[in-house]
Coordinates of C-alpha atoms and ligand atoms in Angstrom, one line a residue:
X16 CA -23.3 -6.5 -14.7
X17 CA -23.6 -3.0 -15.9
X18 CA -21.6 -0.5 -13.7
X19 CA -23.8 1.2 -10.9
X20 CA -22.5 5.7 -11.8
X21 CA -19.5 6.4 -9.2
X22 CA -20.8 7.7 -5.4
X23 CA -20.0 11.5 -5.7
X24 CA -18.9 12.1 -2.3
X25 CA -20.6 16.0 -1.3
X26 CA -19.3 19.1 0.8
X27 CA -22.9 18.8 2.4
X28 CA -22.4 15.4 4.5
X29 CA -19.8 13.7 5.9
X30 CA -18.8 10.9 3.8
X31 CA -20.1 7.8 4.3
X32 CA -17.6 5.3 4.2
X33 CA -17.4 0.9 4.6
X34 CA -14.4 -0.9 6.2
X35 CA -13.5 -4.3 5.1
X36 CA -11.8 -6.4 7.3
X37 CA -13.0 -3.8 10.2
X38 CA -12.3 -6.7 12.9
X39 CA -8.5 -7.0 11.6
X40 CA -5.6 -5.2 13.7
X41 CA -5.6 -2.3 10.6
X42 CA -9.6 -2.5 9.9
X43 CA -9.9 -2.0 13.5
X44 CA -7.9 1.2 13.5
X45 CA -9.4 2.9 10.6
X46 CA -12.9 2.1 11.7
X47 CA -11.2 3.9 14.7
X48 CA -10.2 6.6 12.7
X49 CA -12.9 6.7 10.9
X50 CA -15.3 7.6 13.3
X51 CA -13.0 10.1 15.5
X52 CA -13.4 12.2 11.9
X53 CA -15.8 15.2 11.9
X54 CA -16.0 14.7 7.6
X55 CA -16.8 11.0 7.4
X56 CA -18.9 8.8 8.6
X57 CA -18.6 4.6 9.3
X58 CA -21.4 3.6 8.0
X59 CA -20.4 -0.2 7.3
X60 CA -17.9 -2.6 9.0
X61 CA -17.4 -5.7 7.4
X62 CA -15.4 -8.9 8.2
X63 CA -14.7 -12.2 6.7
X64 CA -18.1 -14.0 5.3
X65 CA -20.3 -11.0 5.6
X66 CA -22.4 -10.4 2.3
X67 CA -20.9 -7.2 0.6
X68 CA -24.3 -6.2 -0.7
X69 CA -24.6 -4.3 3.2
X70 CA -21.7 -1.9 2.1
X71 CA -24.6 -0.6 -1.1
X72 CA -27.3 -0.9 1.5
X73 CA -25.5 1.5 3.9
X74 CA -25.0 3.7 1.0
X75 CA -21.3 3.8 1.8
X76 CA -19.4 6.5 -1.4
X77 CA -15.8 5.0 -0.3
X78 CA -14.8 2.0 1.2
X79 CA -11.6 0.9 2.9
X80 CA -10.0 -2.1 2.3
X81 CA -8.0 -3.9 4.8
X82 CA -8.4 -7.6 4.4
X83 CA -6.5 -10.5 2.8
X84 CA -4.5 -11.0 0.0
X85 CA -6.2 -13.8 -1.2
X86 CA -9.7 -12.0 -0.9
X87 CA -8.8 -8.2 -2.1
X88 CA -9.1 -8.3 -5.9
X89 CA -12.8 -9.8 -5.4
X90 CA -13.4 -7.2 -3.3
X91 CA -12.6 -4.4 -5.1
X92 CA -13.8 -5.6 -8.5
X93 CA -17.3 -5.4 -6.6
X94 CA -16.6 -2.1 -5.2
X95 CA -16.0 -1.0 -8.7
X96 CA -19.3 -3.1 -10.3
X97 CA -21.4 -0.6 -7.7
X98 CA -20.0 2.6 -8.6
X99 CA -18.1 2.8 -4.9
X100 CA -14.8 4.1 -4.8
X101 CA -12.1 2.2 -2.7
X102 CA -8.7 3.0 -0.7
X103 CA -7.2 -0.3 -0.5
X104 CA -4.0 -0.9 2.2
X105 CA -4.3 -4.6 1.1
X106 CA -0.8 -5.9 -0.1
X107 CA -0.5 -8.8 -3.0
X108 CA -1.2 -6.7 -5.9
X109 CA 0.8 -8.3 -8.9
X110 CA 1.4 -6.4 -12.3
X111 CA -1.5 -8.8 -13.4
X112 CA -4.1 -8.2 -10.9
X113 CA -3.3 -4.2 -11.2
X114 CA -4.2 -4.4 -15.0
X115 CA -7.2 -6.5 -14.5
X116 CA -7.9 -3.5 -12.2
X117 CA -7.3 -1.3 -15.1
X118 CA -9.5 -2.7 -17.7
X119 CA -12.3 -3.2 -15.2
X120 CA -12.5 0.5 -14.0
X121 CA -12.4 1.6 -17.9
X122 CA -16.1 0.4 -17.9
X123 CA -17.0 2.2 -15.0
X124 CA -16.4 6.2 -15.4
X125 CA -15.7 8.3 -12.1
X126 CA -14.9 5.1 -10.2
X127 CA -11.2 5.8 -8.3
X128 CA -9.1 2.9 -7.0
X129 CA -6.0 3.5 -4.6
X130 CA -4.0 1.0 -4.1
X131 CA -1.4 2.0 -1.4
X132 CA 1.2 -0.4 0.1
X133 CA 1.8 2.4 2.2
X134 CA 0.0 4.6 4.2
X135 CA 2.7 6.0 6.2
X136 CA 3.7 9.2 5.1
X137 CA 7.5 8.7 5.7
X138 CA 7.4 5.3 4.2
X139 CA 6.0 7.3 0.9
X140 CA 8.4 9.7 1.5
X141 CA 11.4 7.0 1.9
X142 CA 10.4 5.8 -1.5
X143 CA 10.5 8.6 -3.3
X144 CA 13.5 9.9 -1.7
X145 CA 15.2 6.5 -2.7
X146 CA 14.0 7.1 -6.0
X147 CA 16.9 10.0 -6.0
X148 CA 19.2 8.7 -3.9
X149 CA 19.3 5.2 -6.5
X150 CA 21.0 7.8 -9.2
X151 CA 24.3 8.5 -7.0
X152 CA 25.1 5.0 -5.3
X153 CA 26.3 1.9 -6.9
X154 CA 25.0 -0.3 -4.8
X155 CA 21.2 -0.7 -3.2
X156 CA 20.0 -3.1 -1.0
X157 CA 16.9 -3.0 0.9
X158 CA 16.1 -4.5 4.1
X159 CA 12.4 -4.9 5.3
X160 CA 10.9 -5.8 8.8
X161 CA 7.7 -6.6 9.9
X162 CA 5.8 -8.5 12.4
X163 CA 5.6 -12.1 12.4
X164 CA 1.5 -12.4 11.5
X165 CA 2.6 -10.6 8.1
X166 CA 1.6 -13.2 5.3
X167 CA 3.2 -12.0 2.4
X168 CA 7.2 -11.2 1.4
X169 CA 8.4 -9.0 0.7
X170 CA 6.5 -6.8 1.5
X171 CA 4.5 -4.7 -0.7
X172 CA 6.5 -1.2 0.2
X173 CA 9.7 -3.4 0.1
X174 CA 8.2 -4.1 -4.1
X175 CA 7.8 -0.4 -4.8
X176 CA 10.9 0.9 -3.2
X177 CA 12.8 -1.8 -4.9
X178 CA 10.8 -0.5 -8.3
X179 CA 11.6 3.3 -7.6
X180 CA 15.4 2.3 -6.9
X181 CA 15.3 0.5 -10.5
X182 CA 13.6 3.6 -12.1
X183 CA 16.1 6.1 -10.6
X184 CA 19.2 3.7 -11.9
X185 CA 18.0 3.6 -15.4
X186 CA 17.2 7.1 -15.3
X187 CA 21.3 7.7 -14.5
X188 CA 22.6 5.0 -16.8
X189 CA 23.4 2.8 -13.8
X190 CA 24.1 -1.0 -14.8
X191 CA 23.5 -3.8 -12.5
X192 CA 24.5 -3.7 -8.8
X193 CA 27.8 -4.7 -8.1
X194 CA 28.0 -8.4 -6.6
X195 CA 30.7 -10.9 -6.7
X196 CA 28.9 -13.6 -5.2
X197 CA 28.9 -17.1 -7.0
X198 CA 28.4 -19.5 -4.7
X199 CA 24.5 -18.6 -2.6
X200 CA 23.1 -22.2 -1.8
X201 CA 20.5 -21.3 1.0
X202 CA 19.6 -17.8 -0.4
X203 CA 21.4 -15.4 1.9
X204 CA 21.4 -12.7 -0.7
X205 CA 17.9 -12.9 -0.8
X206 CA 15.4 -12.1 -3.0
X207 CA 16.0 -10.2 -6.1
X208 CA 13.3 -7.4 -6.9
X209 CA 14.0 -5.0 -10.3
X210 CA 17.7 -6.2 -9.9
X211 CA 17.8 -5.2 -6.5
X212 CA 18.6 -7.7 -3.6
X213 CA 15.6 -7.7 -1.0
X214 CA 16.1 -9.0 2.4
X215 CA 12.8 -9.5 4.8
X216 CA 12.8 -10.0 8.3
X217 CA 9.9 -11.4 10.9
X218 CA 9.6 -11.0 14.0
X219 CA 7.7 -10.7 17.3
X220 CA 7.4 -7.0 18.4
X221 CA 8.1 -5.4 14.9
X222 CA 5.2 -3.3 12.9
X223 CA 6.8 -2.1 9.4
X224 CA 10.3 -1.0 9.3
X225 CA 12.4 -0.2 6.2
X226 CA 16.1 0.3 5.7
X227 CA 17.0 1.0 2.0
X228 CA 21.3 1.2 2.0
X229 CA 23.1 3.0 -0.7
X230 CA 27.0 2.7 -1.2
X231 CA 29.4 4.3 -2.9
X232 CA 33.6 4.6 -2.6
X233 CA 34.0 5.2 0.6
X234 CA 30.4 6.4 1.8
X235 CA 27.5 4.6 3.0
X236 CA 23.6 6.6 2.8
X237 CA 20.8 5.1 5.1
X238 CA 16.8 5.6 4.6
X239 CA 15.2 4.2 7.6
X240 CA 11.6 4.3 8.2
X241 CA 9.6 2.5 11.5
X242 CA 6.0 2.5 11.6
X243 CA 6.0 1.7 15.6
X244 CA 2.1 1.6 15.9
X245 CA -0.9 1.3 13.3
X246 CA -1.9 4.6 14.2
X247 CA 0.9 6.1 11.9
X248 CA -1.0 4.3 9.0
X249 CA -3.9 6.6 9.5
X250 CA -3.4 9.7 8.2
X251 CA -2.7 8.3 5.1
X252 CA -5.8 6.4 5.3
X253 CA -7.6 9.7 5.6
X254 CA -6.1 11.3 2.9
X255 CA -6.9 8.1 0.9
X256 CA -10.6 8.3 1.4
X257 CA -10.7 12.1 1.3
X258 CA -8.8 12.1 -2.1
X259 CA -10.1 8.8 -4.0
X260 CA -12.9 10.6 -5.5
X261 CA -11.2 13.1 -7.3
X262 CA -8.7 10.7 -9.0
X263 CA -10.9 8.2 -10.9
X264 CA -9.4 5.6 -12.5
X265 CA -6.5 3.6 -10.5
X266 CA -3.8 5.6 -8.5
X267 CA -0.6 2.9 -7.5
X268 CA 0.8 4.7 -4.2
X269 CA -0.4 7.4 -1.7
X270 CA 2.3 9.6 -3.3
X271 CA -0.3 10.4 -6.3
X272 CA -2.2 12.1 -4.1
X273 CA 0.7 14.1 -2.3
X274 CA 1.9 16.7 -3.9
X275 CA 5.7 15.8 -4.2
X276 CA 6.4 17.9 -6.9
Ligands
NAP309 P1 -5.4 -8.9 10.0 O1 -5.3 -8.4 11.4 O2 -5.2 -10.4 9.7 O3 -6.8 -8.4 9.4 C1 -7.4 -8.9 8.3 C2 -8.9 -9.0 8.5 O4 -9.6 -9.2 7.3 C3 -9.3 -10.1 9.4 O5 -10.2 -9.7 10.4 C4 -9.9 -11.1 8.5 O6 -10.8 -12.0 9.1 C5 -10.6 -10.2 7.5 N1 -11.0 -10.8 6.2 C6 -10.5 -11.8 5.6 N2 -11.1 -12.0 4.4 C7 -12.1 -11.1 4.4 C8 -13.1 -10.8 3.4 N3 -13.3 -11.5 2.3 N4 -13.9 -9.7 3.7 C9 -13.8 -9.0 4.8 N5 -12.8 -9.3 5.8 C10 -12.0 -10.3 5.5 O7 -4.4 -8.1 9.1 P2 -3.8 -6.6 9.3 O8 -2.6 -6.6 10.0 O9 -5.0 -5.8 9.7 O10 -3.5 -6.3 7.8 C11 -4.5 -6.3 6.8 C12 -3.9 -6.0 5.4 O11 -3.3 -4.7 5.4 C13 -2.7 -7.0 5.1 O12 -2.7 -7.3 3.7 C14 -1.5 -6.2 5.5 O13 -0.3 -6.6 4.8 C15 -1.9 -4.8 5.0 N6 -1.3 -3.7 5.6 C16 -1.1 -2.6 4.9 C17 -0.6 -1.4 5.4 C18 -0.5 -0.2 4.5 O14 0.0 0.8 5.0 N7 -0.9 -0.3 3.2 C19 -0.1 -1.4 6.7 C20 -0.3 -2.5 7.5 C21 -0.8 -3.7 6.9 P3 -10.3 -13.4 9.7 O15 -9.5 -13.0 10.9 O16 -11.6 -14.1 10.0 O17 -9.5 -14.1 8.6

């Protein structure tokens, strides 16, 4: 189909803005959100089976996404076929789906796409600030934690952090982590991400929880973030919708629209 022109969100009114997956644990909260904001306006929740073609009808500029990975990249192509900009928290995203995200917004000018695996501003922070930290320490390992309902691992922030810690390692010449093990029959290094062991945790009673572990002779550095409630996902989300217009194309990370220097 030929791509509807991008919603230009106005100054005038408040934003009007869809939720998918509004009946999930974070749709509920951003709908939440959402409506407790003077500048936007909920003008759409959706949930699983719902026809999409409500979130045009309600005229909704940006929508949030907050569904399933199995369902996300359908979801956001169609956002992008109607000219409606989207903040998407959904984790899955593989290299492939991001540039089949890519080519599909080059057909459809103004359109902006945020994909965030994190909305909580420490987390963002923790990642860049591992990004640094990667250039001093031999070694890196990253721990993540999350609930037991989470359906994916590891997680998506675990990804990225593990991605910034490669980056920063390259950028100082750093080879491969040092590891001696050779015998690992039941995976108790666990996975490997960009060269850099990734260990995930479930559990009953956890949110999101990173620890990222640097060690060098004699010294150990610890970045810990804990997301104890949904509600610190929020500001992020708001920032997100506020934001997505201005950036068209795709943004990967809330930290593109932060200004970390
Ligand atoms: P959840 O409670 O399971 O909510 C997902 C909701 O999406 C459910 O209500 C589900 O309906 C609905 N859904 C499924 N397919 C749909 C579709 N095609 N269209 C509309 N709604 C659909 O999960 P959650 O804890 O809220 O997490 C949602 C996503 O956000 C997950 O991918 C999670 O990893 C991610 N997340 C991201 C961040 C971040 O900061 N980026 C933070 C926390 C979580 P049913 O119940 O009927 O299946």
């Amino acid at each position: 189909m030929t791509p509807a022109s991008a919603q230009t969100p106005s100054s005038a009114h408040p934003t009007r803005v869809a939720v998918l997956g509004a009946a999930g644990r974070m749709g509920a909260a951003a709908c939440r959100a959402v409506e407790d904001a003077d500048d936007l306006e909920l003008v759409a929740r959706i949930g699983r089976g719902d026809d999409l073609n409500a979130v045009a009808e309600a005229g909704a500029e940006v929508a949030i996404d907050l569904t399933v990975p199995s369902a996300t990249a359908d979801n956001v192509a169609w956002l992008i076929d109607h000219g409606i900009h989207a903040v998407v928290g959904t984790t899955g995203w593989s290299e492939e789906s991001l540039e089949a995200l890519r080519e599909r917004l080059a057909g459809a000018e103004g359109v902006g796409v945020l994909i965030a695996p994190n909305f909580a501003i420490g987390a963002v922070l923790a990642m860049r600030f591992a990004e640094v930290a990667a250039r001093y320490y031999d070694s890196a390992e990253i721990i993540e934690m999350h609930h037991e309902n989470k359906l994916d691992a590891p997680s998506g922030t675990a990804r990225h952090t593990a991605a910034a810690i490669a980056r920063g390692r390259a950028a100082a010449g750093l080879g491969p982590v040092p590891d001696a093990t050779e015998k690992d029959p039941d995976g108790a290094r666990g996975a490997v991400v960009d060269g850099i062991h990734v260990h995930a945790v479930r559990q009953r009673g956890l949110v999101a929880h990173e620890v990222v572990q640097f060690g060098g002779v004699g010294e150990q550095f610890v970045l810990r973030h804990d997301s104890f409630d949904r509600i610190s996902f929020m500001p992020g989300v708001l920032l997100g919708v506020r934001e997505v217009a201005s950036h068209p194309g795709l943004t990967v990370g809330l930290d593109g629209f932060m200004d970390l220097g």
